[in-house]
């Protein structure tokens, strides 16, 4: 018996590896193609360390918010309020910096974001309104709160190390990459671990895959959903701290429509709006594809509208390809 | 309809069934759940294609490609769940899909002729004897009985000659049932052929001229309703039973582990002991599933007392699993299993704590636990990582059963555990239930619509009829006949 188990187990593990790869191969291949295409257009300087770092710095804000969105989308939900939460976080950070240290200010911003997430979660689980509608409402609500808090102005703040999170490390600044990018990588690893190797993560997949089954199996749906919206909003607020670092002011009008970039990153990365599917590696590759297009287009001297058309086409193409592949897999 | 057959996978849902109905007659189609009534009518109404056999209407060959073609040929079906557009008015619903237009038909943007629409609707309503339903009222505002009339009127307006009524009384109050029968008689006198499907023998006796019995996808008999006793119709529905399918080891009932005292929904009072299987018989819609769901915390308990061992009171499913109570859902694809998730995830979801330290879960450990049950239950699959959706029905059900075993529950709440699975998997599940309960520590509460299964597996059986659970009596005091009589209300 034990030997049979061991054999079965190893077969299972090999299968995991193959499937993971199959799930993310598409988006990684897409990233490679897009990068090589722009590399060919722009020339070898496209692959210069400074340029790659620029792209990474460009993408972290979307990336960090998209980590949270990945968890939410895996659970079958959606959060349209992340753009507003980013703006609120920049304002809160700027305001708090006047009174306390940078770490506490950033912590305060994340707490404010978590509070918004708790509001989303409570409305979704208590009122039984679909997440799309609830977060459409809180998108406006939080944006309004940010503007009110900032008195509809940009908030100046004293300069601290928070402003250096995304400063280039090309001048020989310590750790090879800007600390904001390191932060993103650590967060990505944490979220990936949470999704694949914790009870919370498995429950998220179960809820997204079939909420009724999850309920039958004793998963506490409301509690789990509340937690995921809080996590998602806290990550959005962290991305707001990075946004503040880039702007060095608190700006309540920043990140309008950012939620759509964030959702696009998750979807390009293989997430399904129906829930139950999505991965951190895919999401980051999805965000990277968009950053490469953006920077590649501007370095090639292509106007903004070309960039938008290319990004839009890639979203539709990626999702279409994915559906087609799923259907092909489902056939016996 | 002659020699009509239809297979689903390896099982024959219909095997060479003959069926005829004449104009101006009401023919009742009866049979147990799963006997093939719905499949036969789906073929007649064009929703399914037969694998073999032929159909004729008025002598002309009839092979509808879809329900619309069937409707054009004069066959209309009124389902249990009505299919009206609630926001449209009565007359809009009646002419839906065949709106009269001004000028020549066929123009895409032709203008709807509301005057003729009203005429058509009023004529159809008059035909069912109800001019008093206002054609301008939104259908959603009408009572269920009136909505049903609108649906019948719609069938008449499209020129139907064969009208199929599937359990038409299930949504009606008692007085409305009598009215419905009067209307059926009126339609009959207009020369329309009516097929009446019902579980309730007394309705069949009251409304039909002839009856046809299906059993296990075959013709089991038929006759003139007025000269056949209710018992004889039930006898034809029951038939013989398979022997040897139901192993029964030594069972010694122990202490009470699940106690219901006047639990509503279900008005249920029942004591389930360790080491026994108690079955609940009843017709679809009698409220058996609601009772099970209420026990398991999936639906609210409105009143009554419930105790699981030392625990009393209501609990969420989360709490029930902790009390070592597990439930198998009747809706395998929609609730029982998450089709997109792996076998391992589906089996271990109820309790992930053994699979890693603290709050973590190691997929490899989930998979080796699942591999154990895959081996024990003989689940045919590629690996524990395979998505459940890719398995056959029988193997899916074994995954759902495997979840109860993995959790090692003491009380197994089983809702239609063998629905839609092949006979070999059925036998394995019966054997498993027997072995588990035979150990003397576990107990099972089993809902099934398949009477031989209840009689074969259970120690005691209670019948649920019209939302009330009767007393549980030892299995040797029951026969299929008496169960069916009790469940269909014919006993009283």
Coordinates of C-alpha atoms in Angstrom, one line a residue, chain A residues 1 5 8 11-13 15-16 19 193 196-199 202-203 205-206 209-210 212-220 329, chain B residues 296-298 317-318 321 331 334-338 341 345 349-350 352 358-361 363-364 367-368 371-372 385 390 403:
Chain A
X1 CA 0.0 0.0 0.0
X5 CA 0.9 5.6 -2.5
X8 CA 0.7 7.8 -7.0
X11 CA 2.8 10.9 -10.5
X12 CA 0.6 13.6 -9.0
X13 CA 3.5 15.9 -8.4
X15 CA 1.3 16.4 -13.1
X16 CA 1.2 19.5 -11.0
X19 CA -0.2 21.8 -15.5
X193 CA 2.5 31.0 -1.2
X196 CA -1.1 27.7 -3.2
X197 CA 0.0 26.5 0.2
X198 CA -2.4 27.9 2.8
X199 CA -5.9 27.0 3.9
X202 CA -7.3 26.8 -1.0
X203 CA -10.6 28.2 0.3
X205 CA -10.0 28.7 -5.0
X206 CA -12.9 26.6 -3.7
X209 CA -14.6 27.5 -8.3
X210 CA -18.0 26.7 -6.8
X212 CA -22.1 26.2 -3.2
X213 CA -19.6 23.4 -2.9
X214 CA -17.4 25.4 -0.7
X215 CA -20.3 26.1 1.6
X216 CA -21.3 22.4 1.7
X217 CA -17.8 21.6 2.6
X218 CA -17.8 23.9 5.6
X219 CA -15.8 26.8 4.2
X220 CA -16.9 29.9 6.0
X329 CA -8.5 20.8 -22.7
Chain B
X296 CA -26.9 20.2 7.8
X297 CA -27.3 24.0 8.2
X298 CA -27.6 24.9 4.6
X317 CA -22.1 23.3 7.6
X318 CA -18.7 24.2 9.1
X321 CA -18.4 18.8 9.8
X331 CA -26.8 18.2 -7.1
X334 CA -23.7 22.3 -8.9
X335 CA -23.0 21.7 -5.2
X336 CA -21.6 18.3 -4.4
X337 CA -18.3 18.9 -6.3
X338 CA -16.4 21.9 -7.6
X341 CA -11.0 21.7 -8.9
X345 CA -8.9 19.4 -3.5
X349 CA -11.7 20.6 1.4
X350 CA -13.7 19.9 4.5
X352 CA -7.3 20.9 5.5
X358 CA -0.1 25.8 11.2
X359 CA -2.2 27.4 8.5
X360 CA -0.4 25.8 5.6
X361 CA -1.5 23.1 3.2
X363 CA -0.6 19.8 -2.0
X364 CA 1.6 16.7 -2.1
X367 CA -2.7 14.2 -3.1
X368 CA -1.4 11.2 -1.2
X371 CA -4.6 8.6 -3.8
X372 CA -5.5 6.4 -0.9
X385 CA -4.6 16.3 -9.6
X390 CA -13.2 15.1 -16.5
X403 CA -14.8 13.2 1.0

